[in-house]
C-alpha cells in the first residue's frame, strides 16, 4: 500500500505543549535560520513535555543538538525510551532526536525534558499508508472556496482573513464569532488534513470532529504568526462520504481561519485525481 510522510511543524496545534515552552527568538539565538521555516519551540525546564497523537506506522522527532542541550526521554504508547542526550558541540541542526517504527495504528508520543538544559522541537514527522499494495497514492487539495466547504452562519465568515496573501492562492475564510462552524464534506478517502494559520491573534480555542467521532479541542494561538499549518489531521477513515466539522469555541478569542484541506486516497478506495480550476497555477 502506498505510504506518505506528514511533517508537523513545532507551531502546529497538533503538538500540545506543557508549560515552560517558548518560541525561538532571533534576538537571542543567531541560529534561528538553521531550523526549518526559521522556527523552533524550546524549553529549559525539567519535566516539561510535548504530546502528539497520530495514526501511522513510524514517527520521528527532529530538532537541534547543541552545547547547552541535555537529557530527554520519549514515551510511545506508554513505553519509555532510555534516557537520550541532545548535547553536541559544535551544534548540529535538523537532527533525529528520536525515531521508531510500529504497527500501523493510533499512537501517542510524549517527549519530556529530563534536566534544566535546553530541549527544542523543530518538527515531528510520521508515516502512514492507505489502500492496497502496488497502487498509487492520490492527494486532492480542496481550497477554502470549494463547494465541499460550507460555513455557518454565512454572515459570520469573511473571505478577507488577516495576512491573506500568505494563504495558498491568497484566499481563505475566517471568523471571530464564537460557535461559528465550517463543514468540509469529502468522499472515498482514508485521511484528511486541514490547514490554516496560527499566531498571536488567532483563535485560542476550536473543536474538530469527523463523522460521529468525539470532538478534539485545539488552540491556534501562538507567539508568532505562521501560515499554512496543520490545524487538524485524521487517518483510517475508510471509503465513503465523510464530514469534518470545525466549531470555534465559546470561550475563544482571535480569528480562526481556513486555508485548504488535503484528502488522501487510492483507487481501491474509490479515489480519483481531480484538478480544481481554482488551484491550477
GROMACS .gro file of C-alpha atoms in nm:
model
  281
    1UNK     CA    1   0.000   0.000   0.000
    2UNK     CA    2   0.129   0.349  -0.075
    3UNK     CA    3   0.288   0.532   0.215
    4UNK     CA    4   0.328   0.904   0.269
    5UNK     CA    5   0.507   1.127   0.518
    6UNK     CA    6   0.335   1.412   0.703
    7UNK     CA    7   0.551   1.684   0.859
    8UNK     CA    8   0.408   1.863   1.161
    9UNK     CA    9   0.595   2.184   1.244
   10UNK     CA   10   0.662   2.288   1.601
   11UNK     CA   11   0.391   2.555   1.572
   12UNK     CA   12   0.111   2.319   1.466
   13UNK     CA   13  -0.180   2.295   1.713
   14UNK     CA   14  -0.144   1.916   1.689
   15UNK     CA   15   0.158   1.943   1.919
   16UNK     CA   16   0.036   2.000   2.275
   17UNK     CA   17   0.298   2.158   2.499
   18UNK     CA   18   0.302   2.172   2.877
   19UNK     CA   19   0.405   2.497   3.046
   20UNK     CA   20   0.754   2.649   3.013
   21UNK     CA   21   0.791   2.614   2.636
   22UNK     CA   22   0.852   2.918   2.416
   23UNK     CA   23   0.921   3.007   2.054
   24UNK     CA   24   1.283   3.053   1.948
   25UNK     CA   25   1.378   3.419   1.903
   26UNK     CA   26   1.621   3.565   1.651
   27UNK     CA   27   1.714   3.833   1.907
   28UNK     CA   28   1.853   3.573   2.146
   29UNK     CA   29   1.950   3.296   1.906
   30UNK     CA   30   2.158   3.370   1.598
   31UNK     CA   31   2.098   3.018   1.467
   32UNK     CA   32   1.724   3.055   1.417
   33UNK     CA   33   1.769   3.032   1.039
   34UNK     CA   34   1.921   2.684   1.079
   35UNK     CA   35   1.576   2.546   1.166
   36UNK     CA   36   1.312   2.465   0.905
   37UNK     CA   37   1.099   2.771   0.829
   38UNK     CA   38   1.325   2.956   1.079
   39UNK     CA   39   1.111   2.827   1.363
   40UNK     CA   40   1.154   2.610   1.671
   41UNK     CA   41   0.999   2.572   2.016
   42UNK     CA   42   1.218   2.506   2.320
   43UNK     CA   43   1.221   2.461   2.695
   44UNK     CA   44   1.481   2.474   2.970
   45UNK     CA   45   1.253   2.337   3.242
   46UNK     CA   46   1.295   1.986   3.378
   47UNK     CA   47   0.975   1.785   3.333
   48UNK     CA   48   0.833   1.997   3.051
   49UNK     CA   49   0.679   1.782   2.781
   50UNK     CA   50   0.513   1.787   2.441
   51UNK     CA   51   0.250   1.533   2.333
   52UNK     CA   52   0.147   1.425   1.985
   53UNK     CA   53  -0.129   1.181   1.886
   54UNK     CA   54  -0.121   1.030   1.537
   55UNK     CA   55  -0.223   0.741   1.313
   56UNK     CA   56   0.079   0.589   1.145
   57UNK     CA   57   0.348   0.324   1.120
   58UNK     CA   58   0.658   0.528   1.209
   59UNK     CA   59   0.742   0.857   1.373
   60UNK     CA   60   1.045   1.083   1.404
   61UNK     CA   61   1.118   1.380   1.630
   62UNK     CA   62   1.358   1.639   1.488
   63UNK     CA   63   1.545   1.927   1.644
   64UNK     CA   64   1.891   2.052   1.724
   65UNK     CA   65   2.174   1.908   1.931
   66UNK     CA   66   2.368   2.195   2.088
   67UNK     CA   67   2.616   2.264   2.365
   68UNK     CA   68   2.350   2.382   2.610
   69UNK     CA   69   2.115   2.088   2.548
   70UNK     CA   70   2.088   1.787   2.778
   71UNK     CA   71   1.896   1.469   2.858
   72UNK     CA   72   1.541   1.391   2.746
   73UNK     CA   73   1.317   1.088   2.720
   74UNK     CA   74   1.046   0.976   2.477
   75UNK     CA   75   0.739   0.770   2.559
   76UNK     CA   76   0.550   0.593   2.281
   77UNK     CA   77   0.217   0.441   2.383
   78UNK     CA   78   0.336   0.438   2.744
   79UNK     CA   79   0.666   0.266   2.667
   80UNK     CA   80   0.955   0.488   2.774
   81UNK     CA   81   1.281   0.509   2.585
   82UNK     CA   82   1.618   0.503   2.758
   83UNK     CA   83   1.745   0.848   2.853
   84UNK     CA   84   1.860   1.027   2.538
   85UNK     CA   85   2.109   1.312   2.511
   86UNK     CA   86   2.085   1.621   2.291
   87UNK     CA   87   2.423   1.778   2.366
   88UNK     CA   88   2.665   1.846   2.079
   89UNK     CA   89   2.947   2.094   2.025
   90UNK     CA   90   2.964   2.227   1.760
   91UNK     CA   91   2.589   2.245   1.720
   92UNK     CA   92   2.405   2.010   1.484
   93UNK     CA   93   2.071   2.103   1.330
   94UNK     CA   94   1.784   1.905   1.175
   95UNK     CA   95   1.887   1.606   1.383
   96UNK     CA   96   1.683   1.296   1.453
   97UNK     CA   97   1.616   1.316   1.826
   98UNK     CA   98   1.404   1.001   1.817
   99UNK     CA   99   1.262   0.762   1.556
  100UNK     CA  100   1.059   0.446   1.582
  101UNK     CA  101   0.861   0.215   1.360
  102UNK     CA  102   0.546   0.046   1.484
  103UNK     CA  103   0.233  -0.133   1.368
  104UNK     CA  104   0.002   0.087   1.165
  105UNK     CA  105  -0.249   0.232   1.408
  106UNK     CA  106  -0.326   0.508   1.656
  107UNK     CA  107  -0.035   0.611   1.876
  108UNK     CA  108   0.055   0.859   2.149
  109UNK     CA  109   0.402   1.017   2.167
  110UNK     CA  110   0.539   1.228   2.455
  111UNK     CA  111   0.882   1.394   2.466
  112UNK     CA  112   0.998   1.505   2.813
  113UNK     CA  113   1.293   1.720   2.914
  114UNK     CA  114   1.485   1.542   3.191
  115UNK     CA  115   1.712   1.825   3.302
  116UNK     CA  116   1.733   2.202   3.326
  117UNK     CA  117   1.921   2.215   2.997
  118UNK     CA  118   1.757   2.311   2.670
  119UNK     CA  119   1.546   2.082   2.454
  120UNK     CA  120   1.398   2.206   2.127
  121UNK     CA  121   1.150   2.078   1.872
  122UNK     CA  122   1.184   2.168   1.504
  123UNK     CA  123   0.921   1.929   1.368
  124UNK     CA  124   0.771   1.583   1.404
  125UNK     CA  125   0.717   1.361   1.101
  126UNK     CA  126   0.505   1.048   1.082
  127UNK     CA  127   0.448   0.794   0.807
  128UNK     CA  128   0.121   0.626   0.730
  129UNK     CA  129  -0.021   0.419   0.445
  130UNK     CA  130  -0.355   0.379   0.271
  131UNK     CA  131  -0.518   0.139   0.026
  132UNK     CA  132  -0.365  -0.177  -0.119
  133UNK     CA  133  -0.018  -0.277  -0.235
  134UNK     CA  134   0.103  -0.163  -0.579
  135UNK     CA  135  -0.141   0.123  -0.629
  136UNK     CA  136  -0.077   0.496  -0.644
  137UNK     CA  137  -0.145   0.748  -0.372
  138UNK     CA  138  -0.400   1.013  -0.468
  139UNK     CA  139  -0.387   1.352  -0.296
  140UNK     CA  140  -0.654   1.611  -0.375
  141UNK     CA  141  -0.635   1.966  -0.239
  142UNK     CA  142  -0.960   2.149  -0.169
  143UNK     CA  143  -0.939   2.525  -0.142
  144UNK     CA  144  -1.148   2.709   0.119
  145UNK     CA  145  -1.382   2.834  -0.157
  146UNK     CA  146  -1.457   2.486  -0.294
  147UNK     CA  147  -1.826   2.381  -0.264
  148UNK     CA  148  -1.715   2.095  -0.038
  149UNK     CA  149  -1.680   2.361   0.233
  150UNK     CA  150  -1.985   2.523   0.392
  151UNK     CA  151  -1.981   2.798   0.654
  152UNK     CA  152  -2.244   2.885   0.914
  153UNK     CA  153  -2.372   3.130   0.978
  154UNK     CA  154  -2.251   3.265   0.647
  155UNK     CA  155  -2.267   3.622   0.779
  156UNK     CA  156  -2.003   3.535   1.040
  157UNK     CA  157  -1.739   3.435   0.787
  158UNK     CA  158  -1.516   3.670   0.588
  159UNK     CA  159  -1.316   3.597   0.272
  160UNK     CA  160  -1.052   3.851   0.378
  161UNK     CA  161  -0.857   3.690   0.663
  162UNK     CA  162  -0.565   3.870   0.821
  163UNK     CA  163  -0.246   3.817   0.616
  164UNK     CA  164  -0.447   3.654   0.336
  165UNK     CA  165  -0.153   3.699   0.100
  166UNK     CA  166   0.030   3.423   0.290
  167UNK     CA  167  -0.251   3.172   0.226
  168UNK     CA  168  -0.237   2.919  -0.056
  169UNK     CA  169  -0.375   3.101  -0.360
  170UNK     CA  170  -0.407   3.416  -0.143
  171UNK     CA  171  -0.756   3.300  -0.043
  172UNK     CA  172  -0.917   3.194   0.283
  173UNK     CA  173  -1.223   3.205   0.508
  174UNK     CA  174  -1.210   3.349   0.861
  175UNK     CA  175  -1.435   3.423   1.156
  176UNK     CA  176  -1.405   3.571   1.504
  177UNK     CA  177  -1.755   3.466   1.608
  178UNK     CA  178  -1.773   3.202   1.878
  179UNK     CA  179  -1.971   2.887   1.790
  180UNK     CA  180  -1.938   2.958   1.414
  181UNK     CA  181  -1.884   2.638   1.215
  182UNK     CA  182  -1.714   2.524   0.898
  183UNK     CA  183  -1.805   2.188   0.748
  184UNK     CA  184  -1.597   2.001   0.491
  185UNK     CA  185  -1.766   1.706   0.316
  186UNK     CA  186  -1.548   1.468   0.116
  187UNK     CA  187  -1.573   1.128  -0.046
  188UNK     CA  188  -1.386   0.797  -0.064
  189UNK     CA  189  -1.072   0.877   0.126
  190UNK     CA  190  -0.867   0.743   0.412
  191UNK     CA  191  -0.707   1.055   0.560
  192UNK     CA  192  -0.762   1.430   0.571
  193UNK     CA  193  -0.551   1.727   0.677
  194UNK     CA  194  -0.686   2.078   0.736
  195UNK     CA  195  -0.456   2.379   0.701
  196UNK     CA  196  -0.467   2.736   0.825
  197UNK     CA  197  -0.264   2.996   1.014
  198UNK     CA  198  -0.151   3.017   1.374
  199UNK     CA  199  -0.037   3.328   1.559
  200UNK     CA  200  -0.087   3.571   1.848
  201UNK     CA  201  -0.419   3.698   1.709
  202UNK     CA  202  -0.552   3.359   1.601
  203UNK     CA  203  -0.822   3.152   1.775
  204UNK     CA  204  -0.745   3.034   2.126
  205UNK     CA  205  -0.996   2.751   2.110
  206UNK     CA  206  -1.160   2.541   1.838
  207UNK     CA  207  -1.315   2.194   1.825
  208UNK     CA  208  -1.299   1.945   1.538
  209UNK     CA  209  -1.483   1.620   1.487
  210UNK     CA  210  -1.508   1.380   1.194
  211UNK     CA  211  -1.835   1.197   1.123
  212UNK     CA  212  -1.977   1.088   1.460
  213UNK     CA  213  -1.645   1.088   1.641
  214UNK     CA  214  -1.578   1.268   1.967
  215UNK     CA  215  -1.463   1.629   1.927
  216UNK     CA  216  -1.098   1.721   1.979
  217UNK     CA  217  -1.003   2.065   2.110
  218UNK     CA  218  -0.706   2.269   1.986
  219UNK     CA  219  -0.559   2.618   2.009
  220UNK     CA  220  -0.409   2.806   1.712
  221UNK     CA  221  -0.291   3.088   1.938
  222UNK     CA  222   0.089   3.101   1.911
  223UNK     CA  223   0.362   3.352   1.987
  224UNK     CA  224   0.435   3.427   1.621
  225UNK     CA  225   0.230   3.418   1.302
  226UNK     CA  226   0.283   3.115   1.077
  227UNK     CA  227   0.063   3.039   0.774
  228UNK     CA  228  -0.034   2.702   0.626
  229UNK     CA  229  -0.001   2.496   0.945
  230UNK     CA  230  -0.179   2.165   1.001
  231UNK     CA  231  -0.480   2.253   1.216
  232UNK     CA  232  -0.623   1.900   1.218
  233UNK     CA  233  -0.541   1.554   1.082
  234UNK     CA  234  -0.742   1.232   1.080
  235UNK     CA  235  -0.650   0.891   0.937
  236UNK     CA  236  -0.800   0.544   0.895
  237UNK     CA  237  -1.134   0.689   0.787
  238UNK     CA  238  -1.208   0.427   0.521
  239UNK     CA  239  -1.407   0.464   0.199
  240UNK     CA  240  -1.735   0.652   0.170
  241UNK     CA  241  -1.853   1.002   0.249
  242UNK     CA  242  -1.705   1.181   0.549
  243UNK     CA  243  -1.778   1.509   0.721
  244UNK     CA  244  -1.522   1.718   0.908
  245UNK     CA  245  -1.669   1.998   1.117
  246UNK     CA  246  -1.482   2.277   1.293
  247UNK     CA  247  -1.650   2.491   1.558
  248UNK     CA  248  -1.498   2.800   1.716
  249UNK     CA  249  -1.500   2.755   2.093
  250UNK     CA  250  -1.741   2.954   2.308
  251UNK     CA  251  -1.451   3.099   2.507
  252UNK     CA  252  -1.229   3.159   2.203
  253UNK     CA  253  -1.070   3.494   2.124
  254UNK     CA  254  -0.895   3.582   1.800
  255UNK     CA  255  -0.964   3.496   1.437
  256UNK     CA  256  -0.999   3.137   1.319
  257UNK     CA  257  -0.914   3.087   0.950
  258UNK     CA  258  -0.924   2.803   0.698
  259UNK     CA  259  -0.682   2.786   0.407
  260UNK     CA  260  -0.731   2.444   0.243
  261UNK     CA  261  -0.766   2.071   0.304
  262UNK     CA  262  -0.575   1.774   0.161
  263UNK     CA  263  -0.758   1.444   0.113
  264UNK     CA  264  -0.558   1.120   0.075
  265UNK     CA  265  -0.697   0.821  -0.110
  266UNK     CA  266  -0.622   0.539  -0.355
  267UNK     CA  267  -0.808   0.379  -0.650
  268UNK     CA  268  -0.916   0.082  -0.435
  269UNK     CA  269  -1.089   0.325  -0.201
  270UNK     CA  270  -1.270   0.483  -0.494
  271UNK     CA  271  -1.041   0.784  -0.513
  272UNK     CA  272  -0.955   0.968  -0.832
  273UNK     CA  273  -0.730   1.259  -0.911
  274UNK     CA  274  -0.927   1.581  -0.955
  275UNK     CA  275  -0.789   1.908  -1.085
  276UNK     CA  276  -0.975   2.205  -0.942
  277UNK     CA  277  -0.957   2.514  -1.163
  278UNK     CA  278  -0.905   2.747  -0.867
  279UNK     CA  279  -0.593   2.553  -0.763
  280UNK     CA  280  -0.434   2.513  -1.106
  281UNK     CA  281  -0.147   2.759  -1.123
   0.00000   0.00000   0.00000
